[in-house]
Structure formats: C-alpha cells, structure tokens
Tab-separated table of C-alpha atoms in Angstrom:
chain	number	residue	atom	x	y	z
A	1	UNK	CA	-57.465	63.651	145.784
A	2	UNK	CA	-60.923	64.514	147.127
A	3	UNK	CA	-63.282	62.584	144.868
A	4	UNK	CA	-65.276	60.973	147.667
A	5	UNK	CA	-65.946	64.320	149.309
A	6	UNK	CA	-66.924	66.144	146.129
A	7	UNK	CA	-70.603	66.618	145.517
A	8	UNK	CA	-71.269	67.920	141.999
A	9	UNK	CA	-73.041	71.250	141.969
A	10	UNK	CA	-76.707	70.937	141.041
A	11	UNK	CA	-77.109	71.219	137.325
A	12	UNK	CA	-79.605	73.977	137.725
A	13	UNK	CA	-76.996	76.357	139.113
A	14	UNK	CA	-76.192	76.934	135.451
A	15	UNK	CA	-79.365	78.963	135.297
A	16	UNK	CA	-78.080	81.642	137.649
A	17	UNK	CA	-77.070	85.018	136.147
A	18	UNK	CA	-73.449	84.245	136.956
A	19	UNK	CA	-73.455	81.389	134.468
A	20	UNK	CA	-73.177	78.450	136.858
A	21	UNK	CA	-71.860	80.121	140.014
A	22	UNK	CA	-73.655	81.002	143.205
A	23	UNK	CA	-76.119	83.837	143.624
A	24	UNK	CA	-77.201	85.941	146.590
A	25	UNK	CA	-79.963	83.445	147.259
A	26	UNK	CA	-77.612	80.514	146.727
A	27	UNK	CA	-74.085	81.608	147.614
A	28	UNK	CA	-72.607	78.109	147.691
A	29	UNK	CA	-72.416	76.606	144.190
A	30	UNK	CA	-71.495	73.228	145.739
A	31	UNK	CA	-74.171	72.469	148.362
A	32	UNK	CA	-73.664	69.574	150.681
A	33	UNK	CA	-75.026	66.222	149.643
A	34	UNK	CA	-78.487	65.558	150.860
A	35	UNK	CA	-79.490	69.189	151.144
A	36	UNK	CA	-82.784	69.218	149.199
A	37	UNK	CA	-83.233	72.949	149.591
A	38	UNK	CA	-80.016	73.554	147.658
A	39	UNK	CA	-81.560	72.187	144.488
A	40	UNK	CA	-84.768	74.130	144.759
A	41	UNK	CA	-83.474	77.717	144.759
A	42	UNK	CA	-81.779	77.630	141.326
A	43	UNK	CA	-84.741	75.716	139.915
A	44	UNK	CA	-87.207	78.423	140.781
A	45	UNK	CA	-84.856	81.141	139.562
A	46	UNK	CA	-84.465	79.271	136.284
A	47	UNK	CA	-88.154	78.697	135.783
A	48	UNK	CA	-88.899	82.328	136.560
A	49	UNK	CA	-86.246	83.690	134.182
A	50	UNK	CA	-86.980	81.449	131.197
A	51	UNK	CA	-90.741	81.407	131.567
A	52	UNK	CA	-91.078	85.123	132.290
A	53	UNK	CA	-89.063	86.878	129.646
A	54	UNK	CA	-91.827	89.410	129.664
A	55	UNK	CA	-94.221	90.228	132.475
A	56	UNK	CA	-97.426	90.537	130.523
A	57	UNK	CA	-100.460	89.085	132.238
A	58	UNK	CA	-101.664	87.415	129.050
A	59	UNK	CA	-98.585	85.151	129.131
A	60	UNK	CA	-99.729	83.807	132.478
A	61	UNK	CA	-103.254	83.412	131.177
A	62	UNK	CA	-102.021	81.476	128.177
A	63	UNK	CA	-100.149	79.060	130.405
A	64	UNK	CA	-102.987	78.634	132.882
A	65	UNK	CA	-105.270	77.494	130.083
A	66	UNK	CA	-102.828	74.806	129.076
A	67	UNK	CA	-102.277	72.929	132.333
A	68	UNK	CA	-103.928	72.194	135.634
A	69	UNK	CA	-100.862	73.005	137.694
A	70	UNK	CA	-101.315	74.019	141.279
A	71	UNK	CA	-100.769	77.639	142.174
A	72	UNK	CA	-97.246	79.019	142.474
A	73	UNK	CA	-97.180	78.271	146.197
A	74	UNK	CA	-97.304	74.581	145.296
A	75	UNK	CA	-93.519	74.868	144.952
A	76	UNK	CA	-93.268	75.376	148.719
A	77	UNK	CA	-91.175	72.971	150.840
A	78	UNK	CA	-94.311	71.198	151.972
A	79	UNK	CA	-94.877	69.941	148.437
A	80	UNK	CA	-94.363	66.162	147.963
A	81	UNK	CA	-90.992	65.388	146.406
A	82	UNK	CA	-91.564	62.044	144.716
A	83	UNK	CA	-91.331	62.155	140.909
A	84	UNK	CA	-94.817	60.799	140.367
A	85	UNK	CA	-96.427	63.239	142.798
A	86	UNK	CA	-95.037	66.289	140.956
A	87	UNK	CA	-95.045	65.225	137.338
A	88	UNK	CA	-98.558	63.813	137.553
A	89	UNK	CA	-99.875	67.291	138.313
A	90	UNK	CA	-99.483	68.061	134.611
A	91	UNK	CA	-102.570	67.664	132.534
A	92	UNK	CA	-102.831	69.133	129.073
A	93	UNK	CA	-106.415	70.254	128.882
A	94	UNK	CA	-106.311	71.019	125.173
A	95	UNK	CA	-105.116	67.504	124.331
A	96	UNK	CA	-107.890	65.613	122.555
A	97	UNK	CA	-109.385	62.733	124.456
A	98	UNK	CA	-109.195	60.459	121.432
A	99	UNK	CA	-106.179	60.859	119.180
A	100	UNK	CA	-106.620	59.637	115.640
A	101	UNK	CA	-102.988	59.583	114.441
A	102	UNK	CA	-100.170	57.648	116.105
A	103	UNK	CA	-96.646	57.669	114.696
A	104	UNK	CA	-93.582	55.715	115.793
A	105	UNK	CA	-90.033	56.058	114.501
A	106	UNK	CA	-87.847	53.055	115.296
A	107	UNK	CA	-85.664	50.236	113.907
A	108	UNK	CA	-82.736	52.176	112.382
A	109	UNK	CA	-80.893	50.333	109.621
A	110	UNK	CA	-77.524	51.099	108.057
A	111	UNK	CA	-77.249	51.046	104.248
A	112	UNK	CA	-73.908	50.955	102.459
A	113	UNK	CA	-73.647	51.687	98.759
A	114	UNK	CA	-70.764	52.429	96.424
A	115	UNK	CA	-71.523	56.141	96.753
A	116	UNK	CA	-72.644	56.664	100.341
A	117	UNK	CA	-73.528	55.192	103.695
A	118	UNK	CA	-76.787	56.232	105.320
A	119	UNK	CA	-79.351	55.248	107.947
A	120	UNK	CA	-83.037	54.607	107.357
A	121	UNK	CA	-85.714	54.527	110.058
A	122	UNK	CA	-88.966	52.658	110.126
A	123	UNK	CA	-91.992	54.959	110.362
A	124	UNK	CA	-95.143	53.194	111.552
A	125	UNK	CA	-98.437	55.079	111.352
A	126	UNK	CA	-101.759	53.997	112.845
A	127	UNK	CA	-104.823	56.095	112.188
A	128	UNK	CA	-108.603	56.147	112.109
A	129	UNK	CA	-108.877	59.138	109.773
A	130	UNK	CA	-111.135	58.764	106.788
A	131	UNK	CA	-108.743	60.404	104.322
A	132	UNK	CA	-106.294	57.507	104.768
A	133	UNK	CA	-106.915	54.392	102.666
A	134	UNK	CA	-105.700	52.077	105.400
A	135	UNK	CA	-105.539	52.113	109.172
A	136	UNK	CA	-101.842	51.230	109.373
A	137	UNK	CA	-98.752	52.022	107.309
A	138	UNK	CA	-95.109	51.058	107.554
A	139	UNK	CA	-92.456	52.818	105.494
A	140	UNK	CA	-88.735	53.472	105.723
A	141	UNK	CA	-87.331	56.990	105.579
A	142	UNK	CA	-83.842	58.477	105.649
A	143	UNK	CA	-82.841	61.824	107.083
A	144	UNK	CA	-83.043	63.681	103.764
A	145	UNK	CA	-86.709	62.607	103.486
A	146	UNK	CA	-87.407	64.353	106.782
A	147	UNK	CA	-85.609	67.438	105.445
A	148	UNK	CA	-87.821	67.351	102.355
A	149	UNK	CA	-90.968	67.191	104.510
A	150	UNK	CA	-89.836	70.139	106.615
A	151	UNK	CA	-89.111	72.259	103.531
A	152	UNK	CA	-92.522	71.421	102.034
A	153	UNK	CA	-94.276	72.405	105.254
A	154	UNK	CA	-92.388	75.714	105.346
A	155	UNK	CA	-93.263	76.319	101.704
A	156	UNK	CA	-96.970	75.625	102.261
A	157	UNK	CA	-97.197	77.416	105.623
A	158	UNK	CA	-94.516	80.151	105.694
A	159	UNK	CA	-95.739	81.747	108.927
A	160	UNK	CA	-96.499	78.610	110.915
A	161	UNK	CA	-93.903	77.342	113.391
A	162	UNK	CA	-92.589	74.097	111.934
A	163	UNK	CA	-91.025	71.769	114.554
A	164	UNK	CA	-87.221	71.526	114.359
A	165	UNK	CA	-85.201	68.645	112.989
A	166	UNK	CA	-81.884	67.557	114.501
A	167	UNK	CA	-78.930	69.093	112.674
A	168	UNK	CA	-77.138	67.233	109.932
A	169	UNK	CA	-73.559	66.876	111.078
A	170	UNK	CA	-71.167	67.048	108.146
A	171	UNK	CA	-67.466	67.699	108.763
A	172	UNK	CA	-66.813	67.547	112.471
A	173	UNK	CA	-69.319	64.855	113.354
A	174	UNK	CA	-68.718	62.586	110.381
A	175	UNK	CA	-66.694	60.059	112.363
A	176	UNK	CA	-69.340	59.642	115.076
A	177	UNK	CA	-72.302	59.877	112.734
A	178	UNK	CA	-73.001	56.144	112.786
A	179	UNK	CA	-72.389	55.423	116.453
A	180	UNK	CA	-75.240	53.774	118.337
A	181	UNK	CA	-75.567	56.770	120.650
A	182	UNK	CA	-75.835	59.253	117.780
A	183	UNK	CA	-78.348	57.114	115.873
A	184	UNK	CA	-80.557	56.682	118.947
A	185	UNK	CA	-80.440	60.409	119.734
A	186	UNK	CA	-81.448	61.218	116.160
A	187	UNK	CA	-84.206	58.585	116.186
A	188	UNK	CA	-85.777	60.162	119.267
A	189	UNK	CA	-85.583	63.625	117.678
A	190	UNK	CA	-87.176	62.404	114.427
A	191	UNK	CA	-89.911	60.668	116.412
A	192	UNK	CA	-90.673	63.895	118.276
A	193	UNK	CA	-90.592	65.888	115.010
A	194	UNK	CA	-93.302	63.753	113.393
A	195	UNK	CA	-95.459	63.623	116.499
A	196	UNK	CA	-95.317	67.391	116.973
A	197	UNK	CA	-96.555	67.734	113.391
A	198	UNK	CA	-99.283	65.154	114.040
A	199	UNK	CA	-100.449	67.145	117.089
A	200	UNK	CA	-100.493	70.459	115.197
A	201	UNK	CA	-104.051	71.525	114.250
A	202	UNK	CA	-103.020	72.608	110.728
A	203	UNK	CA	-99.838	70.773	109.792
A	204	UNK	CA	-101.357	67.399	110.627
A	205	UNK	CA	-103.664	67.675	107.574
A	206	UNK	CA	-100.935	68.697	105.141
A	207	UNK	CA	-100.960	66.540	102.000
A	208	UNK	CA	-97.180	66.175	101.847
A	209	UNK	CA	-97.206	64.967	105.453
A	210	UNK	CA	-99.731	62.290	104.519
A	211	UNK	CA	-97.609	61.227	101.540
A	212	UNK	CA	-94.525	61.084	103.749
A	213	UNK	CA	-96.310	58.704	106.137
A	214	UNK	CA	-97.896	56.439	103.535
A	215	UNK	CA	-95.941	56.386	100.250
A	216	UNK	CA	-93.394	53.709	99.490
A	217	UNK	CA	-89.853	54.837	98.704
A	218	UNK	CA	-90.296	54.901	94.931
A	219	UNK	CA	-93.632	56.741	95.239
A	220	UNK	CA	-92.103	59.364	97.502
A	221	UNK	CA	-89.183	59.814	95.094
A	222	UNK	CA	-91.622	60.356	92.231
A	223	UNK	CA	-93.637	62.861	94.264
A	224	UNK	CA	-90.504	64.841	95.116
A	225	UNK	CA	-89.798	65.374	91.420
A	226	UNK	CA	-93.164	67.113	91.023
A	227	UNK	CA	-92.015	70.036	93.178
A	228	UNK	CA	-91.190	73.528	91.896
A	229	UNK	CA	-88.374	73.837	89.391
A	230	UNK	CA	-84.935	75.146	90.216
A	231	UNK	CA	-85.670	78.425	88.437
A	232	UNK	CA	-88.850	78.868	90.475
A	233	UNK	CA	-86.994	78.316	93.744
A	234	UNK	CA	-84.269	80.724	92.646
A	235	UNK	CA	-86.919	83.339	91.879
A	236	UNK	CA	-88.355	83.004	95.369
A	237	UNK	CA	-84.877	83.382	96.856
A	238	UNK	CA	-84.162	86.487	94.783
A	239	UNK	CA	-87.431	88.088	95.893
A	240	UNK	CA	-86.666	87.300	99.536
A	241	UNK	CA	-83.193	88.835	99.250
A	242	UNK	CA	-84.582	91.891	97.496
A	243	UNK	CA	-87.141	92.304	100.260
A	244	UNK	CA	-84.441	92.168	102.946
A	245	UNK	CA	-82.255	94.650	101.051
A	246	UNK	CA	-85.054	97.206	101.029
A	247	UNK	CA	-84.645	97.593	104.765
A	248	UNK	CA	-87.052	97.378	107.670
A	249	UNK	CA	-90.771	96.939	107.247
A	250	UNK	CA	-92.628	100.243	107.363
A	251	UNK	CA	-95.980	99.138	108.700
A	252	UNK	CA	-95.106	96.173	110.903
A	253	UNK	CA	-97.742	95.752	113.629
A	254	UNK	CA	-96.435	96.350	117.143
A	255	UNK	CA	-97.155	92.795	118.283
A	256	UNK	CA	-94.701	91.367	115.745
A	257	UNK	CA	-92.010	93.798	116.879
A	258	UNK	CA	-92.629	92.540	120.426
A	259	UNK	CA	-92.390	88.946	119.188
A	260	UNK	CA	-89.066	89.697	117.572
A	261	UNK	CA	-87.722	91.323	120.758
A	262	UNK	CA	-88.952	88.384	122.833
A	263	UNK	CA	-87.242	85.867	120.560
A	264	UNK	CA	-83.934	87.731	120.604
A	265	UNK	CA	-83.910	87.550	124.411
A	266	UNK	CA	-85.171	83.966	124.458
A	267	UNK	CA	-82.571	82.863	121.912
A	268	UNK	CA	-79.744	84.402	123.904
A	269	UNK	CA	-80.793	82.772	127.171
A	270	UNK	CA	-81.611	79.328	125.789
A	271	UNK	CA	-78.299	79.177	123.923
A	272	UNK	CA	-76.386	79.966	127.116
A	273	UNK	CA	-78.346	77.323	129.032
A	274	UNK	CA	-77.690	74.753	126.322
A	275	UNK	CA	-73.928	75.393	126.243
A	276	UNK	CA	-73.477	75.361	130.021
A	277	UNK	CA	-75.683	72.292	130.460
A	278	UNK	CA	-73.529	70.350	128.004
A	279	UNK	CA	-70.369	71.553	129.736
A	280	UNK	CA	-71.682	70.498	133.155
A	281	UNK	CA	-72.707	67.114	131.772
A	282	UNK	CA	-69.182	66.642	130.427
A	283	UNK	CA	-67.700	67.518	133.837
A	284	UNK	CA	-70.151	65.158	135.522
A	285	UNK	CA	-69.028	62.375	133.210
A	286	UNK	CA	-65.378	63.030	134.080
A	287	UNK	CA	-66.261	62.972	137.788
A	288	UNK	CA	-68.103	59.660	137.290
A	289	UNK	CA	-65.061	58.106	135.608
A	290	UNK	CA	-62.827	59.267	138.474
A	291	UNK	CA	-65.217	57.773	141.023
A	292	UNK	CA	-65.121	54.407	139.240
A	293	UNK	CA	-61.340	54.322	139.703
A	294	UNK	CA	-61.337	55.836	143.173
A	295	UNK	CA	-63.480	53.263	145.007
A	296	UNK	CA	-61.480	50.121	144.202
A	297	UNK	CA	-58.293	51.740	145.536
A	298	UNK	CA	-59.764	51.618	149.069
A	299	UNK	CA	-60.566	47.930	148.624
A	300	UNK	CA	-57.011	47.159	147.533
A	301	UNK	CA	-55.623	49.186	150.409
A	302	UNK	CA	-57.726	47.264	152.946
A	303	UNK	CA	-55.790	44.085	152.153
A	304	UNK	CA	-52.623	45.556	153.688
A	305	UNK	CA	-54.254	47.491	156.555
A	306	UNK	CA	-55.902	44.952	158.794
A	307	UNK	CA	-56.755	47.405	161.596
A	308	UNK	CA	-58.749	49.724	159.315
A	309	UNK	CA	-59.811	47.150	156.717
A	310	UNK	CA	-63.496	47.382	157.606
A	311	UNK	CA	-63.485	51.173	157.371
A	312	UNK	CA	-61.706	51.124	154.027
A	313	UNK	CA	-64.146	48.572	152.639
A	314	UNK	CA	-67.022	50.690	153.940
A	315	UNK	CA	-65.710	53.777	152.160
A	316	UNK	CA	-65.269	51.765	148.951
A	317	UNK	CA	-68.856	50.556	149.218
A	318	UNK	CA	-70.160	54.100	149.730
A	319	UNK	CA	-68.211	55.395	146.743
A	320	UNK	CA	-69.593	52.564	144.606
A	321	UNK	CA	-73.186	53.381	145.600
A	322	UNK	CA	-72.657	57.103	144.966
A	323	UNK	CA	-71.102	56.243	141.623
A	324	UNK	CA	-74.235	54.328	140.620
A	325	UNK	CA	-76.412	57.234	141.786
A	326	UNK	CA	-74.313	59.602	139.678
A	327	UNK	CA	-74.786	57.383	136.643
A	328	UNK	CA	-78.568	57.475	137.081
A	329	UNK	CA	-78.456	61.253	137.468
A	330	UNK	CA	-76.430	61.602	134.276
A	331	UNK	CA	-78.913	59.424	132.412
A	332	UNK	CA	-81.733	61.689	133.560
A	333	UNK	CA	-79.894	64.763	132.313
A	334	UNK	CA	-79.075	63.277	128.916
A	335	UNK	CA	-82.600	61.959	128.376
A	336	UNK	CA	-84.610	64.871	129.739
A	337	UNK	CA	-82.820	68.192	130.131
A	338	UNK	CA	-80.278	68.278	127.291
A	339	UNK	CA	-82.664	67.303	124.452
A	340	UNK	CA	-85.298	69.837	125.516
A	341	UNK	CA	-82.842	72.711	125.813
A	342	UNK	CA	-81.320	71.980	122.426
A	343	UNK	CA	-84.715	71.547	120.790
A	344	UNK	CA	-85.669	75.052	121.871
A	345	UNK	CA	-82.336	76.400	120.630
A	346	UNK	CA	-83.445	75.114	117.231
A	347	UNK	CA	-86.961	76.485	117.784
A	348	UNK	CA	-85.506	79.941	118.392
A	349	UNK	CA	-83.802	79.822	114.972
A	350	UNK	CA	-87.018	78.638	113.332
A	351	UNK	CA	-89.081	81.401	114.911
A	352	UNK	CA	-86.650	84.090	113.795
A	353	UNK	CA	-87.003	82.676	110.280
A	354	UNK	CA	-90.805	82.723	110.522
A	355	UNK	CA	-90.785	86.368	111.587
A	356	UNK	CA	-88.516	87.234	108.664
A	357	UNK	CA	-90.856	85.509	106.220
A	358	UNK	CA	-93.781	87.437	107.646
A	359	UNK	CA	-91.828	90.659	107.168
A	360	UNK	CA	-91.060	89.681	103.572
A	361	UNK	CA	-94.771	89.311	102.841
A	362	UNK	CA	-95.413	92.656	104.540
A	363	UNK	CA	-92.531	94.224	102.597
A	364	UNK	CA	-93.986	93.042	99.302
A	365	UNK	CA	-97.255	94.780	100.151
A	366	UNK	CA	-95.446	97.967	101.213
A	367	UNK	CA	-93.508	98.116	97.948
A	368	UNK	CA	-96.713	97.775	95.912
A	369	UNK	CA	-98.373	100.533	97.913
A	370	UNK	CA	-95.382	102.805	97.271
A	371	UNK	CA	-95.438	101.947	93.584
A	372	UNK	CA	-99.138	102.750	93.381
A	373	UNK	CA	-98.548	106.158	94.927
A	374	UNK	CA	-95.986	106.949	92.201
A	375	UNK	CA	-98.004	105.549	89.309
A	376	UNK	CA	-100.399	107.682	87.350
A	377	UNK	CA	-101.522	104.876	85.094
A	378	UNK	CA	-102.456	101.217	85.619
A	379	UNK	CA	-103.895	102.090	89.017
A	380	UNK	CA	-106.663	99.520	88.670
A	381	UNK	CA	-104.148	96.734	88.092
A	382	UNK	CA	-102.069	97.822	91.079
A	383	UNK	CA	-105.139	98.139	93.267
A	384	UNK	CA	-106.107	94.546	92.472
A	385	UNK	CA	-102.609	93.288	93.304
A	386	UNK	CA	-102.596	95.267	96.530
A	387	UNK	CA	-105.924	93.762	97.524
A	388	UNK	CA	-104.558	90.250	97.055
A	389	UNK	CA	-101.407	91.094	99.002
A	390	UNK	CA	-103.450	92.583	101.840
A	391	UNK	CA	-105.354	89.305	102.087
A	392	UNK	CA	-102.065	87.403	102.041
A	393	UNK	CA	-100.610	89.561	104.822
A	394	UNK	CA	-103.754	89.166	106.912
A	395	UNK	CA	-103.656	85.373	106.548
A	396	UNK	CA	-99.954	85.317	107.405
A	397	UNK	CA	-100.487	87.484	110.473
A	398	UNK	CA	-103.424	85.427	111.752
A	399	UNK	CA	-101.568	82.150	111.238
A	400	UNK	CA	-98.511	83.386	113.117
A	401	UNK	CA	-100.532	84.896	115.979
A	402	UNK	CA	-102.412	81.647	116.555
A	403	UNK	CA	-99.299	79.495	116.303
A	404	UNK	CA	-97.326	81.854	118.534
A	405	UNK	CA	-99.786	81.414	121.401
A	406	UNK	CA	-99.763	77.661	120.927
A	407	UNK	CA	-95.967	77.512	120.807
A	408	UNK	CA	-95.594	79.535	124.004
A	409	UNK	CA	-98.001	77.236	125.806
A	410	UNK	CA	-96.022	74.182	124.750
A	411	UNK	CA	-92.674	75.818	125.545
A	412	UNK	CA	-93.751	76.830	129.036
A	413	UNK	CA	-95.121	73.377	129.787
A	414	UNK	CA	-91.999	71.666	128.437
A	415	UNK	CA	-89.700	73.904	130.471
A	416	UNK	CA	-91.645	73.583	133.701
A	417	UNK	CA	-91.861	69.808	133.359
A	418	UNK	CA	-88.145	69.570	132.550
A	419	UNK	CA	-87.037	71.762	135.461
A	420	UNK	CA	-89.222	69.836	137.913
A	421	UNK	CA	-87.857	66.541	136.598
A	422	UNK	CA	-84.261	67.725	137.000
A	423	UNK	CA	-84.960	69.055	140.508
A	424	UNK	CA	-86.469	65.743	141.590
A	425	UNK	CA	-83.558	63.812	140.109
A	426	UNK	CA	-81.211	66.057	142.091
A	427	UNK	CA	-83.159	65.446	145.289
A	428	UNK	CA	-83.088	61.692	144.817
A	429	UNK	CA	-79.373	61.810	144.058
A	430	UNK	CA	-78.434	63.861	147.109
A	431	UNK	CA	-80.758	61.920	149.425
A	432	UNK	CA	-79.331	58.605	148.219
A	433	UNK	CA	-75.745	59.794	148.706
A	434	UNK	CA	-76.587	61.282	152.105
A	435	UNK	CA	-78.245	58.054	153.300
A	436	UNK	CA	-75.224	56.057	152.108
A	437	UNK	CA	-72.681	58.124	154.036
A	438	UNK	CA	-74.889	58.426	157.138
A	439	UNK	CA	-75.158	54.627	157.254
A	440	UNK	CA	-71.381	54.370	157.054
A	441	UNK	CA	-70.911	56.916	159.883
A	442	UNK	CA	-73.439	55.093	162.059
A	443	UNK	CA	-71.602	51.788	161.582
A	444	UNK	CA	-68.272	53.400	162.442
A	445	UNK	CA	-69.732	54.981	165.592
A	446	UNK	CA	-71.053	51.600	166.771
A	447	UNK	CA	-67.707	49.914	166.101
A	448	UNK	CA	-65.902	52.687	167.983
A	449	UNK	CA	-68.127	52.255	171.063
A	450	UNK	CA	-67.583	48.480	170.994
A	451	UNK	CA	-63.815	48.990	170.910
A	452	UNK	CA	-63.959	51.473	173.814
A	453	UNK	CA	-66.056	49.092	175.927
A	454	UNK	CA	-63.646	46.242	175.308
A	455	UNK	CA	-60.700	48.427	176.323
A	456	UNK	CA	-62.435	49.476	179.581
A	457	UNK	CA	-62.968	45.905	180.735
A	458	UNK	CA	-60.378	44.560	183.193
C-alpha cells in the first residue's frame, strides 16, 4: 500500500487533450508534492483552450473591457502566489458602483403533506428602486416557483440568455433529494440564479421577476393562473415544431452561424471538463478516506516497535496533516470549480435553445416572404405582416447580439477566476504537504546524527 507516497494529480490535468493524462508540456500526470510549477502548466493550457475557442481579436477586446487583469505575462513565475494577491486583481469595471437590488436565498424548510414532500427557501429582497412599494421583502418560494419564473422570462425575452436553474432530479436522485448537502447545493444555485437576473440590464426590470420577489404565496398562485391558456401554449409549440420541420433557415446572418458553431464546440469541451472533474473529485474523496485509515496504523504499530516508535509516530503525524490539507483542497473544488463548470454546462444548453428560438422567428419571416412571392392577391396584407415580422427579427437579433457579448464577458471572467483559484489551492496543498514531509526528514536526520555520535564515543 502506497497511500503516504501518493500525491493526487492536479485537478487541472483534466483539461489536457488526453482527458486527464500528461501532455508534451507536462509529461508526468502525478507531479511530486510541493512542485508549484506542476500545477501551472495545465492551468494555462486549460484557460487558453476554454477561453479561446476562436481566435478573433474582438473576443480579447470584449474581455479586456470587463476586467482590469494584468497582461498575459502576469502569469509568469514571478507572480505572487497568495490567493488574495491573484484574486484581488479582478475588478469588474461595468459593475455599478451603487447596486439597488440585493437578493438572498436562505433558510430552507421541509414541508410534508399527504400528497408530497418539498422544500421552500426564504427569499429576502432589499431595494431602493422606486417601482417597489417597500424597501424590503421576505417571501418563501419552492423550486417549481423558480421554474415558473424562468419560463416567464423565456416567454417574454425569447432571445435573451436566461440564467440556468439547477436540474430537478426525479428518479435517480429521489432518495438523496432531501439530504443536507443536496439542499445546500440547490440553495446556492437558486441564490446565484436570482442574483444573475438582478444584475442583468433587461431581466432585472421584468414584471414577473418583481412579482416573484414581492408577492405572498397566495398572490403568486393567483398571478400564475393569469398566464396563457393550455391551447395557446400548444399553439406556440406546434408553430415551433413546424418551423423546425421546414429545415434550415435560409437567410440566417453569418454571425449567428458562427455563434452556433462556437456553442457546439464550447458545449463539447465544457461537458468533458464537467464529467472528468466530478470523476477526479470522487477519486480524491476515496484517497482521502484511505488516508484517514492509513495514518492510525503507524501509531498502533509504534506501540510494538520501540526502536522505531518515534519514526512511526512522525509518519502518522505527517499523514494526518496531509489528510487535513486534502480535505481543504476537496472543499475548494466542490465549492468553486465543480459548480462553475456545471453551471456553464447548463448555460450551453440554454444558449443552443436561444439560437433555435431566434431561427424560429427568422423561419417565420422566411415562410411569409415565400408565401408573398407565390400570392397574386392579398399582397398588401402579406406585406404588412412581413413588415411586422422584420421588426420582430431585428429586435430578436439585436437582443441576442447584446446578450451574447455580455455572456462571453461573464463566462471568461468566471473561468479565469475559477482556474486561478484552483491553481492557488493546488499550490497551497502541495507546499503544505512538502513542508510537512521536509520537517519529518529533517527531524530524522538530526536523530540519526545524534545516534552516530553516541556510538562513536568510547
């Protein structure tokens, strides 16, 4: 058994083209503990691959407007390695100096009825906006209320990028659905969902969003019933299906084709990262559990080996310290890396849906234009409809273009911040483990010299 000698491969090796193995720049997928350079190579490769799916200069310009990061050479070895020194370089220049809407999701409560069991969350809103009747609201919402809000935002803004919600686990996850860990993970995701909406320049002023934040449960239930009828929703679905059956859009602007290509590549890469990151976290957890059992064995052994008792106790102490360092590293991964990767997996699905809805609007216009070309009568009526559809397509295109730029800025900042955070956690982990084992070796060297001196004396 070699648990004390095993140093888990840096999590960021998952970003290499080999799917977690070494690369030409980093041939050893298991670098020695305390080798800071080993964590940096995969980090930079990851940041470059995810953040540069295309090489257009405007992508770099978009990012440079969003942060005050140092130039690329700031990633050189001379850069400070403390967490605060690196993370504090981020400054979101487009963030308003004075926010006027603050939302907190907390205090989950379990509700058991004869029909179902569900969780509600407290949503606290503080605001200085004039359109709100009060400066503070407190309501309770369940997951299906968040789903309703998301659907209303998509209905009102079909070509805006609505933030993702955590999935609703049904069959497989039913047993764990009410565990403390699951509830806390969902609470954090719901909190981020609402705050991303609050920070959006358009969605933040949506009327349904305001009602969600302020209405009591019975008021929200009454408002939900005022939505479109089932027949109306079915009609929209039928039109969407008919549009997709007609085939590809004839007059799609080139930029939206490029968006679609970008998202296909992005979706593929982010899904692979997400899967491998979860697999590595699982392996890290198994390693941690082995370490917890491995250390005490040395302590027990020391009781029957008087001559090497001190060495055995020293090894046990080192394993215990490395075990605690591993636990902190795992916490950093589960709180920082895993949620961000999975959120952007969901974002990739949302963006593909947004692009399809834009194409459906474009397809509706194309079909009317074709119909007008084949009609000899009622041309005035068709011309009026086409004019309205042209305006609709233009609005849809402009909304998506603006939101696309904003989304890419946020994605690039989130990814850079996450990769830097993971790299720094790796450095701290390896440095802590290295210092622990070096201290043990130094103590053993001193003891060895003392023994040799005592043997040399007459």
